[in-house]
mmCIF file of C-alpha atoms and ligand atoms in Angstrom:
data_model
loop_
_atom_site.group_PDB
_atom_site.id
_atom_site.type_symbol
_atom_site.label_atom_id
_atom_site.label_comp_id
_atom_site.label_asym_id
_atom_site.label_seq_id
_atom_site.Cartn_x
_atom_site.Cartn_y
_atom_site.Cartn_z
ATOM 1 C CA MET A 1 120.230 115.176 105.502
ATOM 2 C CA GLN A 2 118.757 115.745 108.652
ATOM 3 C CA ALA A 3 116.714 112.172 109.775
ATOM 4 C CA ASP A 4 113.441 114.175 110.554
ATOM 5 C CA ASP A 5 113.961 115.396 106.969
ATOM 6 C CA PRO A 6 114.125 112.346 104.443
ATOM 7 C CA SER A 7 113.423 115.012 101.990
ATOM 8 C CA LEU A 8 116.456 114.460 100.063
ATOM 9 C CA GLN A 9 116.418 110.109 100.407
ATOM 10 C CA VAL A 10 112.282 110.400 99.510
ATOM 11 C CA ALA A 11 113.497 112.937 96.706
ATOM 12 C CA GLN A 12 115.431 110.049 94.806
ATOM 13 C CA TRP A 13 113.529 107.374 95.372
ATOM 14 C CA PHE A 14 110.515 109.210 93.855
ATOM 15 C CA ARG A 15 113.031 109.042 90.632
ATOM 16 C CA GLU A 16 114.436 106.688 90.208
ATOM 17 C CA ALA A 17 110.457 105.023 90.709
ATOM 18 C CA GLU A 18 108.579 104.588 87.133
ATOM 19 C CA SER A 19 105.278 104.245 89.059
ATOM 20 C CA VAL A 20 103.887 105.267 92.588
ATOM 21 C CA VAL A 21 100.882 105.243 93.853
ATOM 22 C CA ILE A 22 100.153 107.771 97.765
ATOM 23 C CA LEU A 23 97.742 106.392 99.277
ATOM 24 C CA THR A 24 95.969 109.023 101.396
ATOM 25 C CA GLY A 25 93.548 109.848 105.019
ATOM 26 C CA ALA A 26 91.998 112.333 107.089
ATOM 27 C CA GLY A 27 95.774 113.552 108.215
ATOM 28 C CA MET A 28 96.116 115.403 104.508
ATOM 29 C CA SER A 29 92.905 117.090 104.942
ATOM 30 C CA ALA A 30 94.072 118.355 108.670
ATOM 31 C CA GLU A 31 95.386 121.447 107.332
ATOM 32 C CA SER A 32 92.399 122.586 105.427
ATOM 33 C CA GLY A 33 90.289 122.647 108.361
ATOM 34 C CA ILE A 34 89.146 119.418 108.538
ATOM 35 C CA PRO A 35 89.065 117.033 111.336
ATOM 36 C CA THR A 36 90.598 113.646 111.580
ATOM 37 C CA PHE A 37 88.568 110.418 113.037
ATOM 38 C CA ARG A 38 91.023 109.437 115.714
ATOM 39 C CA ASP A 39 93.339 112.544 116.950
ATOM 40 C CA ALA A 40 92.257 112.226 120.344
ATOM 41 C CA GLN A 41 91.366 115.820 121.149
ATOM 42 C CA ASN A 42 89.450 116.475 118.102
ATOM 43 C CA GLY A 43 88.743 113.479 116.453
ATOM 44 C CA LEU A 44 85.008 113.261 115.096
ATOM 45 C CA TRP A 45 85.307 109.443 116.791
ATOM 46 C CA SER A 46 86.500 111.260 119.958
ATOM 47 C CA GLN A 47 83.575 112.783 119.655
ATOM 48 C CA PHE A 48 80.516 111.129 118.101
ATOM 49 C CA ASP A 49 80.233 107.767 118.560
ATOM 50 C CA PRO A 50 80.170 106.215 114.614
ATOM 51 C CA LEU A 51 77.973 103.603 115.874
ATOM 52 C CA ARG A 52 75.143 105.882 115.274
ATOM 53 C CA LEU A 53 76.872 107.762 113.246
ATOM 54 C CA ALA A 54 78.444 105.667 109.964
ATOM 55 C CA SER A 55 76.072 102.453 109.402
ATOM 56 C CA ALA A 56 73.360 101.032 107.799
ATOM 57 C CA ALA A 57 71.803 100.554 110.818
ATOM 58 C CA ALA A 58 72.297 103.923 112.660
ATOM 59 C CA TYR A 59 70.447 105.363 109.342
ATOM 60 C CA ARG A 60 67.536 103.459 109.577
ATOM 61 C CA ASP A 61 67.371 104.061 113.407
ATOM 62 C CA ASP A 62 67.950 107.991 113.163
ATOM 63 C CA LYS A 63 67.548 109.066 110.357
ATOM 64 C CA ALA A 64 67.371 112.922 110.330
ATOM 65 C CA LEU A 65 70.299 112.804 113.374
ATOM 66 C CA VAL A 66 72.568 110.486 110.224
ATOM 67 C CA TRP A 67 71.340 113.189 107.109
ATOM 68 C CA GLY A 68 72.319 115.845 109.913
ATOM 69 C CA TRP A 69 75.282 114.747 110.502
ATOM 70 C CA TYR A 70 76.497 114.079 107.507
ATOM 71 C CA VAL A 71 75.363 117.673 105.802
ATOM 72 C CA TRP A 72 77.807 119.324 108.656
ATOM 73 C CA ARG A 73 80.084 117.461 106.930
ATOM 74 C CA MET A 74 79.477 118.826 103.502
ATOM 75 C CA ALA A 75 78.715 122.293 104.659
ATOM 76 C CA MET A 76 82.735 122.262 105.822
ATOM 77 C CA VAL A 77 84.325 121.026 102.705
ATOM 78 C CA ARG A 78 82.700 123.775 101.857
ATOM 79 C CA GLN A 79 84.214 126.271 102.895
ATOM 80 C CA ALA A 80 87.298 124.563 103.261
ATOM 81 C CA GLN A 81 90.281 125.303 101.110
ATOM 82 C CA PRO A 82 93.003 122.767 99.314
ATOM 83 C CA HIS A 83 96.317 123.579 100.668
ATOM 84 C CA ALA A 84 100.004 123.860 99.798
ATOM 85 C CA GLY A 85 100.275 120.299 99.838
ATOM 86 C CA HIS A 86 96.777 118.697 97.650
ATOM 87 C CA ARG A 87 98.073 121.622 95.448
ATOM 88 C CA ALA A 88 102.294 119.917 95.374
ATOM 89 C CA LEU A 89 99.973 116.321 94.675
ATOM 90 C CA ALA A 90 98.905 117.562 92.189
ATOM 91 C CA GLN A 91 102.487 119.070 90.287
ATOM 92 C CA LEU A 92 104.660 116.301 91.531
ATOM 93 C CA ALA A 93 101.912 114.272 89.696
ATOM 94 C CA ALA A 94 102.786 116.700 86.144
ATOM 95 C CA LEU A 95 106.388 115.151 86.887
ATOM 96 C CA LYS A 96 105.413 111.856 87.383
ATOM 97 C CA PRO A 97 102.743 110.326 84.995
ATOM 98 C CA GLY A 98 102.357 107.293 86.260
ATOM 99 C CA MET A 99 101.588 108.179 89.862
ATOM 100 C CA THR A 100 98.044 107.875 91.749
ATOM 101 C CA VAL A 101 96.669 109.316 94.618
ATOM 102 C CA VAL A 102 94.480 106.740 96.405
ATOM 103 C CA THR A 103 92.320 108.071 99.063
ATOM 104 C CA GLN A 104 90.504 107.076 102.421
ATOM 105 C CA ASN A 105 88.957 110.407 101.981
ATOM 106 C CA VAL A 106 85.249 111.756 101.169
ATOM 107 C CA ASP A 107 85.744 114.976 100.591
ATOM 108 C CA ASP A 108 87.154 116.706 97.240
ATOM 109 C CA LEU A 109 89.513 118.891 98.498
ATOM 110 C CA HIS A 110 92.711 116.931 95.738
ATOM 111 C CA GLU A 111 89.901 117.524 93.364
ATOM 112 C CA ARG A 112 89.933 120.682 93.217
ATOM 113 C CA ALA A 113 93.841 121.460 93.851
ATOM 114 C CA GLY A 114 94.033 119.818 91.023
ATOM 115 C CA SER A 115 94.585 115.817 91.060
ATOM 116 C CA ALA A 116 91.639 115.160 89.248
ATOM 117 C CA ASP A 117 91.974 111.807 89.006
ATOM 118 C CA ALA A 118 91.887 110.461 92.625
ATOM 119 C CA ILE A 119 90.607 106.957 93.294
ATOM 120 C CA HIS A 120 88.279 107.210 96.441
ATOM 121 C CA LEU A 121 88.306 103.917 98.658
ATOM 122 C CA HIS A 122 85.420 105.253 100.768
ATOM 123 C CA GLY A 123 82.542 107.701 98.624
ATOM 124 C CA ASN A 124 82.039 110.638 98.147
ATOM 125 C CA LEU A 125 80.181 113.425 100.411
ATOM 126 C CA PHE A 126 79.014 114.858 97.308
ATOM 127 C CA ALA A 127 77.719 111.564 95.485
ATOM 128 C CA SER A 128 74.329 110.984 97.502
ATOM 129 C CA ARG A 129 72.238 108.627 96.692
ATOM 130 C CA CYS A 130 68.515 107.358 97.541
ATOM 131 C CA PHE A 131 68.832 104.260 99.830
ATOM 132 C CA ALA A 132 66.436 102.613 98.674
ATOM 133 C CA CYS A 133 66.746 102.406 94.368
ATOM 134 C CA ALA A 134 70.747 103.415 94.378
ATOM 135 C CA ARG A 135 69.948 106.219 92.369
ATOM 136 C CA PRO A 136 72.387 109.014 91.841
ATOM 137 C CA ALA A 137 70.187 112.332 93.634
ATOM 138 C CA GLY A 138 71.820 114.922 92.412
ATOM 139 C CA ASP A 139 72.332 118.321 94.081
ATOM 140 C CA VAL A 140 70.678 117.525 97.733
ATOM 141 C CA GLY A 141 71.684 121.525 98.821
ATOM 142 C CA ILE A 142 73.289 122.153 101.928
ATOM 143 C CA PRO A 143 71.844 124.839 103.997
ATOM 144 C CA THR A 144 74.482 128.041 105.375
ATOM 145 C CA CYS A 145 73.646 127.114 108.956
ATOM 146 C CA ALA A 146 74.631 123.406 108.946
ATOM 147 C CA VAL A 147 78.612 125.084 109.436
ATOM 148 C CA SER A 148 78.044 125.419 113.402
ATOM 149 C CA GLU A 149 75.363 122.327 114.304
ATOM 150 C CA PRO A 150 77.398 119.122 114.120
ATOM 151 C CA THR A 151 74.217 117.730 115.918
ATOM 152 C CA LEU A 152 71.823 119.272 113.808
ATOM 153 C CA ARG A 153 69.145 117.381 112.868
ATOM 154 C CA LEU A 154 66.951 117.205 108.891
ATOM 155 C CA PRO A 155 64.510 114.715 107.381
ATOM 156 C CA PRO A 156 66.860 113.480 103.921
ATOM 157 C CA PRO A 157 64.959 114.380 101.286
ATOM 158 C CA ARG A 158 63.804 112.135 99.099
ATOM 159 C CA CYS A 159 64.486 110.270 95.443
ATOM 160 C CA THR A 160 62.461 111.749 92.823
ATOM 161 C CA HIS A 161 62.822 108.227 91.431
ATOM 162 C CA CYS A 162 61.203 105.707 93.680
ATOM 163 C CA ASP A 163 60.422 108.055 97.200
ATOM 164 C CA GLY A 164 62.274 106.813 99.168
ATOM 165 C CA HIS A 165 65.372 108.702 101.759
ATOM 166 C CA ILE A 166 68.296 109.862 100.244
ATOM 167 C CA ARG A 167 71.873 108.566 102.208
ATOM 168 C CA PRO A 168 75.391 110.129 102.447
ATOM 169 C CA GLY A 169 77.861 108.900 99.562
ATOM 170 C CA VAL A 170 80.001 107.045 101.329
ATOM 171 C CA VAL A 171 81.275 103.476 102.649
ATOM 172 C CA TRP A 172 79.636 103.332 105.824
ATOM 173 C CA PHE A 173 80.669 100.544 108.504
ATOM 174 C CA GLY A 174 79.758 96.718 106.689
ATOM 175 C CA GLU A 175 79.538 98.307 103.616
ATOM 176 C CA PRO A 176 82.417 97.261 100.475
ATOM 177 C CA LEU A 177 84.306 99.692 99.014
ATOM 178 C CA PRO A 178 83.108 100.145 95.868
ATOM 179 C CA GLU A 179 84.158 97.303 93.361
ATOM 180 C CA THR A 180 86.078 99.473 90.562
ATOM 181 C CA SER A 181 88.484 101.948 93.029
ATOM 182 C CA TRP A 182 89.162 98.643 94.456
ATOM 183 C CA GLN A 183 90.525 96.807 91.943
ATOM 184 C CA GLN A 184 91.918 99.694 90.618
ATOM 185 C CA ALA A 185 93.835 100.316 94.267
ATOM 186 C CA VAL A 186 95.370 97.051 94.558
ATOM 187 C CA GLU A 187 96.236 97.144 90.572
ATOM 188 C CA ARG A 188 98.150 99.598 91.606
ATOM 189 C CA ALA A 189 100.142 99.125 94.802
ATOM 190 C CA HIS A 190 100.961 95.329 92.830
ATOM 191 C CA GLY A 191 102.254 97.484 89.817
ATOM 192 C CA CYS A 192 104.313 100.109 91.714
ATOM 193 C CA ASP A 193 107.597 100.979 92.520
ATOM 194 C CA LEU A 194 107.061 103.221 95.840
ATOM 195 C CA LEU A 195 103.974 104.512 97.640
ATOM 196 C CA LEU A 196 104.072 106.929 99.959
ATOM 197 C CA ALA A 197 101.721 106.754 102.828
ATOM 198 C CA VAL A 198 100.267 110.663 104.072
ATOM 199 C CA GLY A 199 98.003 111.180 107.102
ATOM 200 C CA THR A 200 96.468 107.611 107.832
ATOM 201 C CA SER A 201 96.567 106.157 110.678
ATOM 202 C CA GLY A 202 96.275 102.747 108.695
ATOM 203 C CA VAL A 203 93.884 100.604 111.562
ATOM 204 C CA VAL A 204 91.082 100.518 108.945
ATOM 205 C CA TYR A 205 91.111 97.108 106.411
ATOM 206 C CA PRO A 206 91.202 96.565 103.497
ATOM 207 C CA ALA A 207 93.001 100.260 102.629
ATOM 208 C CA ALA A 208 95.159 99.507 105.625
ATOM 209 C CA SER A 209 96.621 96.907 103.277
ATOM 210 C CA LEU A 210 98.101 98.828 100.795
ATOM 211 C CA PRO A 211 101.401 99.832 101.746
ATOM 212 C CA GLY A 212 101.818 96.373 102.901
ATOM 213 C CA ILE A 213 100.614 94.852 99.317
ATOM 214 C CA ALA A 214 103.474 97.247 97.456
ATOM 215 C CA ARG A 215 105.722 96.169 99.857
ATOM 216 C CA ALA A 216 105.105 92.757 99.041
ATOM 217 C CA ARG A 217 106.274 93.398 95.779
ATOM 218 C CA GLY A 218 109.142 94.891 96.629
ATOM 219 C CA ALA A 219 108.123 98.710 96.439
ATOM 220 C CA ARG A 220 109.708 101.637 98.903
ATOM 221 C CA VAL A 221 107.506 102.706 101.348
ATOM 222 C CA VAL A 222 107.083 105.943 103.210
ATOM 223 C CA GLU A 223 105.126 107.778 105.693
ATOM 224 C CA ILE A 224 104.145 110.577 106.003
ATOM 225 C CA ASN A 225 102.550 111.230 109.748
ATOM 226 C CA PRO A 226 103.664 113.721 112.659
ATOM 227 C CA VAL A 227 103.340 110.829 114.590
ATOM 228 C CA ALA A 228 104.106 106.206 114.931
ATOM 229 C CA THR A 229 100.938 104.411 113.581
ATOM 230 C CA ASP A 230 100.697 100.703 112.809
ATOM 231 C CA LEU A 231 102.322 101.246 109.084
ATOM 232 C CA SER A 232 105.686 103.167 110.703
ATOM 233 C CA CYS A 233 106.950 100.077 112.082
ATOM 234 C CA LYS A 234 106.264 98.856 107.923
ATOM 235 C CA ALA A 235 107.467 101.798 106.438
ATOM 236 C CA ASP A 236 111.624 101.812 104.160
ATOM 237 C CA ALA A 237 111.122 105.352 106.017
ATOM 238 C CA VAL A 238 108.974 107.224 107.904
ATOM 239 C CA TRP A 239 109.123 111.409 107.907
ATOM 240 C CA ARG A 240 107.335 113.403 110.879
ATOM 241 C CA THR A 241 105.872 115.793 109.252
ATOM 242 C CA THR A 242 102.658 117.161 107.775
ATOM 243 C CA ALA A 243 101.239 116.879 104.819
ATOM 244 C CA GLY A 244 101.067 120.110 103.048
ATOM 245 C CA GLU A 245 104.915 120.477 104.671
ATOM 246 C CA GLY A 246 105.787 117.178 103.777
ATOM 247 C CA LEU A 247 104.614 116.885 100.194
ATOM 248 C CA SER A 248 105.544 121.038 99.361
ATOM 249 C CA LYS A 249 109.588 119.456 100.520
ATOM 250 C CA LEU A 250 109.543 117.152 98.472
ATOM 251 C CA PHE A 251 108.050 118.874 95.099
ATOM 252 C CA ALA A 252 110.768 121.243 96.161
ATOM 253 C CA ALA A 253 113.390 119.173 96.282
ATOM 254 C CA LEU A 254 112.392 117.156 92.930
ATOM 255 C CA THR A 255 112.300 120.784 91.120
ATOM 256 C CA THR A 256 114.857 123.111 92.838
ATOM 257 C CA GLU A 257 118.264 120.897 92.427
HETATM 258 P P1 OAD B 301 92.347 109.082 110.924
HETATM 259 O O1 OAD B 301 91.892 109.967 111.472
HETATM 260 O O2 OAD B 301 92.280 107.268 111.400
HETATM 261 O O3 OAD B 301 94.153 108.825 111.413
HETATM 262 C C1 OAD B 301 94.291 110.429 110.341
HETATM 263 C C2 OAD B 301 95.671 110.293 111.013
HETATM 264 O O4 OAD B 301 96.304 111.574 111.061
HETATM 265 C C3 OAD B 301 96.659 110.107 111.889
HETATM 266 O O5 OAD B 301 97.000 109.575 112.183
HETATM 267 C C4 OAD B 301 97.240 111.696 112.617
HETATM 268 O O6 OAD B 301 98.713 111.427 113.396
HETATM 269 C C5 OAD B 301 97.775 111.949 110.408
HETATM 270 N N1 OAD B 301 97.881 113.975 110.975
HETATM 271 C C6 OAD B 301 96.836 114.795 111.299
HETATM 272 N N2 OAD B 301 97.303 115.823 111.434
HETATM 273 C C7 OAD B 301 98.228 115.271 110.278
HETATM 274 C C8 OAD B 301 99.153 116.760 109.689
HETATM 275 N N3 OAD B 301 98.683 117.128 109.467
HETATM 276 N N4 OAD B 301 99.383 116.250 108.317
HETATM 277 C C9 OAD B 301 99.812 114.139 107.832
HETATM 278 N N5 OAD B 301 98.978 113.617 109.053
HETATM 279 C C10 OAD B 301 98.227 113.545 109.684
HETATM 280 O O7 OAD B 301 92.083 108.827 109.468
HETATM 281 P P2 OAD B 301 92.345 107.959 108.302
HETATM 282 O O8 OAD B 301 93.567 106.869 108.361
HETATM 283 O O9 OAD B 301 92.018 108.167 107.493
HETATM 284 O O10 OAD B 301 85.992 105.758 106.876
HETATM 285 O O11 OAD B 301 90.707 106.895 108.534
HETATM 286 C C11 OAD B 301 90.221 106.043 107.436
HETATM 287 C C12 OAD B 301 88.624 105.844 107.971
HETATM 288 O O12 OAD B 301 88.552 105.854 109.255
HETATM 289 C C13 OAD B 301 88.375 107.436 107.089
HETATM 290 O O13 OAD B 301 88.306 106.978 105.897
HETATM 291 C C14 OAD B 301 87.049 106.450 107.618
HETATM 292 C C15 OAD B 301 88.177 106.454 109.778
HETATM 293 O O14 OAD B 301 86.151 105.738 109.804
HETATM 294 C C16 OAD B 301 85.699 106.111 106.783
HETATM 295 O O15 OAD B 301 84.690 106.905 106.456
HETATM 296 C C17 OAD B 301 84.955 104.804 105.684
#
C-alpha cells in the first residue's frame, strides 16, 4: 500500500464499520464544475463578497443583486452533472445500509447520483421560500442567460400568499442550521464507526464539528482532500486525492477483491 493511496486501509475500515457517515463539502462538487468557496484560484469567496451576498442583511439591502447571484448558481448546478464520486457514494450506500451522506452542499448532485436521503445542513438552492412568511415558493424559473452572468441583477419573484419577496432556500451567515437535519447529523456522527470527510475545508461550524464528535465516540475519521485542512490533524488517515478518484477507488477496492 502506498502512503498516498490508502484505499485498502480505508476499504478495510469501511468493511469493519457498521455505521458510516460521509460528510461532504464544496470539493465534492468541484469535479462537476461547481466552484468551491475558499480555493484561492476560483473559489466563490475569492471573487464575491459573502457580506454582500450571503446574509439576510445583504438581501434586505439589495434583493436584486442577491437573487441574481443565486439564480446564476442555480443555473450552473442545473447544467452540471454528478461525477464518478457522487455515483460511487450511492454504490457504497448499497453495500452498507448503515451509511449516511451529510452534505454542506446546496446543490442536488448527490440526489441525482442516487443518494436520495442525503442530509443537507446548509439548505437547498432549489427550495426557495418567502422571506416574509417562509412558505415554499415552488418552481421559480431559471433564465438561461443566468449561466454566464454572475452579476446579473434580478428582482426576486413575489410570494403568491403574502406578496413577500422570495429568497433562496440556503442557510445564510448568521442563520441557524435546519434543526431536524442538524439533529440527524449529530445522531449519525455519535453512532458511526467511520466518518469520511470529503472535500471540505472544515472551517465552517457547526458542520465542521461532526468529525470531532464522531472521533470522540471512538469512530475512525478519514479525510479525502487534495490539500491539508483544519481537519487533517484530527483524522486517523488523510488521503490526498480528489473526491471523484478517491471514492471510485474505495468502491473498486471493496468490490474487486
Ligand atoms: P470550502 O470551499 O471551504 O472548501 C472546499 C474544500 O474542497 C477545500 O479544502 C479544497 O481543498 C477541497 N477540494 C477542492 N477540489 C476538490 C476535489 N476535486 N476533491 C476533493 N476535495 C476538493 O467549502 P466547504 O468546506 O464546503 O456555507 O465550505 C463550508 C461552507 O462554507 C459552505 O457550505 C458554504 C460556505 O460559506 C454556506 O453556504 C452556508
